[in-house]
Coordinates of C-alpha atoms in Angstrom, one line a residue:
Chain A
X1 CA 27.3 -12.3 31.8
X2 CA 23.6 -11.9 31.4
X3 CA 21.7 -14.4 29.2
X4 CA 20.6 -12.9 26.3
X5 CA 18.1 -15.5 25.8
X6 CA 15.9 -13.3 27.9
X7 CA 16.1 -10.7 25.4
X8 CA 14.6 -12.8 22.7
X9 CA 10.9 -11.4 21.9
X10 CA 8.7 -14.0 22.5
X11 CA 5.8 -12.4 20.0
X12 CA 8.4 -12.4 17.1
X13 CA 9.9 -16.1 17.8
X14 CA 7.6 -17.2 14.9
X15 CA 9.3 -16.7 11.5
X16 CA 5.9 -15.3 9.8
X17 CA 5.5 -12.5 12.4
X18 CA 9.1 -11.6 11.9
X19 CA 8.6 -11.1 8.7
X20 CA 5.6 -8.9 8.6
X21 CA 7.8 -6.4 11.2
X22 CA 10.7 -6.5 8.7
X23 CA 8.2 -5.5 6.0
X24 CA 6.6 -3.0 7.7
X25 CA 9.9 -1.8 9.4
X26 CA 11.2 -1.6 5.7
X27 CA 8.3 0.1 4.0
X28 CA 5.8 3.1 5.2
X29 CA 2.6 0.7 5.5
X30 CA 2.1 -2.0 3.6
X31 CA -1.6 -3.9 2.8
X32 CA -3.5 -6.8 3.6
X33 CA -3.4 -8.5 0.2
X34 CA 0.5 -7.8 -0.5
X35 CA 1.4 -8.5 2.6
X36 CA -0.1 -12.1 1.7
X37 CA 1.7 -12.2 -1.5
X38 CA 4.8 -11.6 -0.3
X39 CA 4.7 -13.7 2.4
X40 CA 2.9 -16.7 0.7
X41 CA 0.6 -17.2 3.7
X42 CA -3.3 -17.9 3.6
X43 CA -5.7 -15.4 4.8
X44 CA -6.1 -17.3 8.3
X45 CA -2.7 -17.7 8.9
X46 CA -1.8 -14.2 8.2
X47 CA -4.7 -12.7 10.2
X48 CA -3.4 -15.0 13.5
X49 CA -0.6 -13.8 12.9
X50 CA -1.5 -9.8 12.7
X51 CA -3.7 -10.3 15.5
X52 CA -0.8 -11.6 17.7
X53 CA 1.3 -8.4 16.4
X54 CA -2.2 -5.7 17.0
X55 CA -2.7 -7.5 20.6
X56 CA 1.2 -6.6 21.4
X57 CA 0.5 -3.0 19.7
X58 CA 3.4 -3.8 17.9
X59 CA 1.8 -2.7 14.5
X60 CA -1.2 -0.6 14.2
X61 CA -4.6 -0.8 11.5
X62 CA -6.1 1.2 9.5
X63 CA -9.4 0.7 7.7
X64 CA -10.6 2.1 4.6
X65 CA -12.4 1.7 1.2
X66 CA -10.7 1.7 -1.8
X67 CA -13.4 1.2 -5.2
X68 CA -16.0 0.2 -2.5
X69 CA -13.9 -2.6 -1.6
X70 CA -12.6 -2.7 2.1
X71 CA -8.7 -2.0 2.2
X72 CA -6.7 -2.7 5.6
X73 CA -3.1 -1.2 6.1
X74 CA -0.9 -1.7 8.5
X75 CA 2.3 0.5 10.2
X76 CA 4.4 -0.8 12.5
X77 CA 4.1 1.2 15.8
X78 CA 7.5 2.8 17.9
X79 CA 6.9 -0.1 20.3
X80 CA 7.0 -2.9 17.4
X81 CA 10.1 -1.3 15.8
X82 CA 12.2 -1.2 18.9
X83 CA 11.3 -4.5 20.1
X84 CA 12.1 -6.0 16.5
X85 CA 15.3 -3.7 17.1
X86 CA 16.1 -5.5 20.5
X87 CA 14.9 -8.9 18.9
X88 CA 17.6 -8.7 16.2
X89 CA 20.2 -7.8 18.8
X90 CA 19.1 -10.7 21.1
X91 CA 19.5 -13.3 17.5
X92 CA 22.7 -11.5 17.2
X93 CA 24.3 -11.9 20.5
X94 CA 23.3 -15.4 20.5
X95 CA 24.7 -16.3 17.1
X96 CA 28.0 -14.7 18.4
X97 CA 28.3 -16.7 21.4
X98 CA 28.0 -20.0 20.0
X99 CA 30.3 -19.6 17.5
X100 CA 33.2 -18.7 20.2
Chain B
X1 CA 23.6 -25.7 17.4
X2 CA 20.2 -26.7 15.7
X3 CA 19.6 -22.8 17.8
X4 CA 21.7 -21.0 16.0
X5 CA 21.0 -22.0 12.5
X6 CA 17.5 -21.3 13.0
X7 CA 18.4 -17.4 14.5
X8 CA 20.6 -17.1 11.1
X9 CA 17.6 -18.5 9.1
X10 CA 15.4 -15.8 11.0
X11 CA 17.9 -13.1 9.7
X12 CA 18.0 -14.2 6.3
X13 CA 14.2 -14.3 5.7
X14 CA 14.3 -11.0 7.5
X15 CA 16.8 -9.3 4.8
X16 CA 15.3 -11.6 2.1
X17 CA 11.8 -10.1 3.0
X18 CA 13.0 -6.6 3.5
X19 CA 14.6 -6.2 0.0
X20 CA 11.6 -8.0 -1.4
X21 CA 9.2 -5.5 -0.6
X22 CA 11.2 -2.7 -0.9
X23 CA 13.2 -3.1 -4.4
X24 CA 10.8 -4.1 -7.8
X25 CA 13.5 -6.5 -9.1
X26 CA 11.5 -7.2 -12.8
X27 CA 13.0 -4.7 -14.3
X28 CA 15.0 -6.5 -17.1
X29 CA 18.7 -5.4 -18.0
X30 CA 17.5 -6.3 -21.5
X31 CA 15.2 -3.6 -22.0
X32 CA 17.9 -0.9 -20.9
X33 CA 20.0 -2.4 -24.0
X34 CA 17.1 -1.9 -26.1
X35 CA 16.5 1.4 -25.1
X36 CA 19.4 2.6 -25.9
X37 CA 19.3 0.3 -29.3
X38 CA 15.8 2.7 -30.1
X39 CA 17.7 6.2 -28.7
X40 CA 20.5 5.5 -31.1
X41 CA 18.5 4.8 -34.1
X42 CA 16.0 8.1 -33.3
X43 CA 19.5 9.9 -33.1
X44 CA 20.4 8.5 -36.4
X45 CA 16.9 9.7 -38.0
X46 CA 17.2 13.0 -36.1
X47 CA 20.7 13.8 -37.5
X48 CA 19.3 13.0 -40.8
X49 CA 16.7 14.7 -41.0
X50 CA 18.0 18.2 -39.4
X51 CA 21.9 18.3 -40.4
X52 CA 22.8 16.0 -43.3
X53 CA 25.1 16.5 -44.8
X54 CA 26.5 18.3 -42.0
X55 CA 28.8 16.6 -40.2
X56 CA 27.6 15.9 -36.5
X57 CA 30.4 18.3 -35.2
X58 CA 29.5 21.4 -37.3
X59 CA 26.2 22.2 -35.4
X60 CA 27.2 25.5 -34.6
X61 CA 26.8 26.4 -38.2
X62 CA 23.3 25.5 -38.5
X63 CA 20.7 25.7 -35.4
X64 CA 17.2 24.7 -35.7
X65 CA 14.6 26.9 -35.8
X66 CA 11.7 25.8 -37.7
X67 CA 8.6 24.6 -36.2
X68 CA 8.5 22.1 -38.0
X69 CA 11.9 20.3 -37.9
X70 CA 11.2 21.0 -33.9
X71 CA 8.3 18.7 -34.4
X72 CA 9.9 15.8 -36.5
X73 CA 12.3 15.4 -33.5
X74 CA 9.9 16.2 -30.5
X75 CA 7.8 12.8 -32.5
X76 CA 11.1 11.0 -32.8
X77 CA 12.0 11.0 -29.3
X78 CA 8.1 10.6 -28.0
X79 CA 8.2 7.2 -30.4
X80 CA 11.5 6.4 -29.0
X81 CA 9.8 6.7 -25.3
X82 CA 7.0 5.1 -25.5
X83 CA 8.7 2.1 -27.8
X84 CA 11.1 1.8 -25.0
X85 CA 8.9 1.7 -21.7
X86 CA 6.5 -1.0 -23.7
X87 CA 9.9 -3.1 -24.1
X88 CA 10.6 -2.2 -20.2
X89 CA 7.2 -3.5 -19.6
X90 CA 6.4 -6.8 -21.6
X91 CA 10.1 -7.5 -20.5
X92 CA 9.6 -6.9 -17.0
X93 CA 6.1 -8.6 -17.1
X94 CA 8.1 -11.8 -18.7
X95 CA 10.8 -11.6 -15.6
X96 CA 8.1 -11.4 -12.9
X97 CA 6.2 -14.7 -14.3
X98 CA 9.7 -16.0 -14.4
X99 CA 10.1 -14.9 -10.6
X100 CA 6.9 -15.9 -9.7
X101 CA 6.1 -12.2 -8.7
X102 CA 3.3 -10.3 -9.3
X103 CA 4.6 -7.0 -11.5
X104 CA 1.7 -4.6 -10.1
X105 CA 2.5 -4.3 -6.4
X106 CA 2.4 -1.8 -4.0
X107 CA 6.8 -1.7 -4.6
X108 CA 6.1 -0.8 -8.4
X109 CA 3.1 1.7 -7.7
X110 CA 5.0 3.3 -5.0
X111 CA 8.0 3.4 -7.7
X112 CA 6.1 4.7 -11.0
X113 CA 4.9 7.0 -8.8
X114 CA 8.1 8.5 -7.8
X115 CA 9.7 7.9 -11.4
X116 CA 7.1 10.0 -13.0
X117 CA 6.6 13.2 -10.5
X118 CA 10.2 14.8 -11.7
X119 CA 9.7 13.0 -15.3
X120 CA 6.5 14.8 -16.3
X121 CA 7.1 17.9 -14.0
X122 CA 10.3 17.9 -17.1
X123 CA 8.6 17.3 -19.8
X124 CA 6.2 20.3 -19.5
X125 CA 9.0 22.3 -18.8
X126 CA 11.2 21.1 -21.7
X127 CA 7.8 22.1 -24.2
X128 CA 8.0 25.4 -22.3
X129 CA 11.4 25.6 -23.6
X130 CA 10.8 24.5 -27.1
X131 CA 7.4 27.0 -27.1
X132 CA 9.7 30.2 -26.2
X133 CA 12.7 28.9 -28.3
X134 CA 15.0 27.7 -26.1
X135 CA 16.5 24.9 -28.3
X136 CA 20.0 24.8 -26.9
X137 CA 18.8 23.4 -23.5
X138 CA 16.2 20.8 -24.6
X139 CA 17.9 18.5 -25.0
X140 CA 20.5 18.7 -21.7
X141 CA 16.7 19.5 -20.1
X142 CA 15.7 15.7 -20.8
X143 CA 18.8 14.7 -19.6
X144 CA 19.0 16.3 -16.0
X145 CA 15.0 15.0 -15.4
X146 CA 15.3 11.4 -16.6
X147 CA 18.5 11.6 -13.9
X148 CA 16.9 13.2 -11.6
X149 CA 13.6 11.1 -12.1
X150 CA 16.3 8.0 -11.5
X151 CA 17.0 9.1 -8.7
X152 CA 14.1 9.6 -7.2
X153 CA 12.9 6.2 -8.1
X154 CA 16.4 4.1 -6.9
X155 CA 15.3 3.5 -3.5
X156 CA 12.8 1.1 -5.2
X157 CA 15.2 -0.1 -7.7
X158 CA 18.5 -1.8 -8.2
X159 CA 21.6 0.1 -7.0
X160 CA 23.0 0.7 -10.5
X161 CA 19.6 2.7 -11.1
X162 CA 21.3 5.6 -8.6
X163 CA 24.6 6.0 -10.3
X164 CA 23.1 5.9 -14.3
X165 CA 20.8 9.1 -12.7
X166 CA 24.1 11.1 -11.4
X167 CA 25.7 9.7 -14.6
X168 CA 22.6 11.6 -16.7
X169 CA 22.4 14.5 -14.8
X170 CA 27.2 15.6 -14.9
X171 CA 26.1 14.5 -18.6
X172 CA 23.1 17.3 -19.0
X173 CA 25.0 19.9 -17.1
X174 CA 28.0 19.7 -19.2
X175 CA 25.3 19.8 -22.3
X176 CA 24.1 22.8 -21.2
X177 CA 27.7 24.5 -21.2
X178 CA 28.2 23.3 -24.8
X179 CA 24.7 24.6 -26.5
X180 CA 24.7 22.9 -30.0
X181 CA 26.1 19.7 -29.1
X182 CA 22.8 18.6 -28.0
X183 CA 21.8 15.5 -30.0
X184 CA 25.0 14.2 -29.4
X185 CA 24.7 14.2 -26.0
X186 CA 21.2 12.9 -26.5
X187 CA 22.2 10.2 -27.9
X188 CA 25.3 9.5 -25.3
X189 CA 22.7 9.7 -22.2
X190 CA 19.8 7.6 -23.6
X191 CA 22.0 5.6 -26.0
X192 CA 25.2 5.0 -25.1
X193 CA 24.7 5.0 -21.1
X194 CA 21.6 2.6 -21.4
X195 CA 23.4 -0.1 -23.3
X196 CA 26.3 0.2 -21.0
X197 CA 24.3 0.2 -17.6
X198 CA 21.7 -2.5 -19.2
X199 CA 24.9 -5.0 -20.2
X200 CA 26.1 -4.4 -16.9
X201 CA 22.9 -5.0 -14.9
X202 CA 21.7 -7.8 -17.6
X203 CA 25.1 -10.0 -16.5
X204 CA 24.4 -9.4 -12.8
X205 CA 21.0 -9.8 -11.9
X206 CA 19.4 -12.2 -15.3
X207 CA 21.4 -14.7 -15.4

């Protein structure tokens, strides 16, 4: 049996990264701002943590101005939703086998 | 086994976090109550103004044509509106402080977005109605928008949301078969169904 250990995502082990996938698998594109709401992070923490996802091209950025004011959104790419697919199947398998 | 907990921790802060940004969970069950509280009593004033002493049943007898009786109720059911979506929002504003959330998001722009598109493309063709004299379908008009308007907007809402839309909209179509009838249907769809849905939805999700 292979070890599905190896199929854990290494990029999305941290529980703050994990949940800006699931956001932005759940929702079109989400921003910079309400992404930090929801989440409850700082600015620096979040920005880490969306530079992690952006160096993995697991989520991509866009840049624009809304009232003058500079407004960053953020998608999750084809690569980012099936590795966050593949993650959750990885957490699943592994919850499975240690309950048998 | 210290592992595993933390996988199913992942996987609830994953759903948690999913359905958070997703759904705008303010929305009071109170205010559907009180919404259909404000649609009954505009019913009330309506009937009294355009068919006492008429029984409610013998509409037939008597339709309305003057302007402007068509006014008094078009003014009725904009007060009843706009009373009603204030409640919704000083309500909903209360629950989200309660929550801890903020009530202007990108969820609930996304959503009044959506819930207004088939509500005002209605309402302009429900005064179309009313300027070439289509009475009879006015009112079951109002009630297939606001369900279809629901149902736009349910992705971003509570379940419940869905099924009061499909609820609105059997209840408009079988208004429009039975031209005449339409106040008290009115009043069933925004009244009746409101209160109902609101109790239900009040006991689930505010308590």
């Amino acid at each position: 049996m292979k070890n599905p250990f190896e199929n854990l995502d290494k990029v999305m082990e941290h529980r703050v990264r994990l949940q800006i996938i699931s956001v932005l698998v759940a929702n079109d594109s989400y921003d910079f701002n309400a992404l930090k709401d929801l989440l409850d992070v700082t600015d620096g923490n979040l920005a880490t943590h969306l530079k992690a996802l952006e160096r993995e091209k697991y989520i991509s950025i866009s840049k624009s101005f809304i009232d003058r004011k500079p407004n960053t959104r953020y998608k999750v790419t084809e690569r980012g939703r099936t590795a966050f697919k593949k993650h959750l199947d990885a957490m699943e398998e592994l919850i499975k086998q240690q309950r048998k | 086994m210290d592992k595993n907990s933390d996988y199913q921790k992942d996987i609830e802060s994953i759903r948690h976090m999913m359905e958070k940004s997703v759904k705008f969970l303010s929305l009071s069950g109170l205010s559907g109550i009180l919404a259909g509280v404000y649609a009954l009593i505009g019913a009330v004033v309506a009937y009294s103004i355009v068919y006492f002493p008429q029984t409610p049943f013998d509409y037939r007898n008597q339709s309305v044509k003057e302007i402007t009786i068509i006014i008094k109720l078009l003014s009725i059911a904009l007060t009843v509106l706009i009373i009603s979506i204030l409640t919704g929002y000083l309500l909903a504003a209360k629950k989200a402080h309660k929550l801890g959330v903020k009530i202007w998001t990108t969820t609930s722009k996304r959503l009044l977005v959506n819930l207004l598109v088939p509500l005002i493309t209605g309402g302009i063709f429900i005064l179309f109605l009313l300027f070439y004299g289509h009475y009879g379908v006015a009112a079951p008009a109002c009630l297939i928008f606001y369900g279809l308007s629901l149902i736009q907007a349910s992705p971003n809402l509570y379940d419940e949301f869905r099924y009061l839309g499909y609820t609105e909209i059997i209840l408009g179509l079988i208004s429009a078969a039975l031209p005449g009838y339409g106040l008290i249907f009115w009043a069933v769809g925004f009244g009746v169904l409101h209160i109902i849905y609101g109790a239900m939805m009040f006991k689930k999700y505010d308590r």
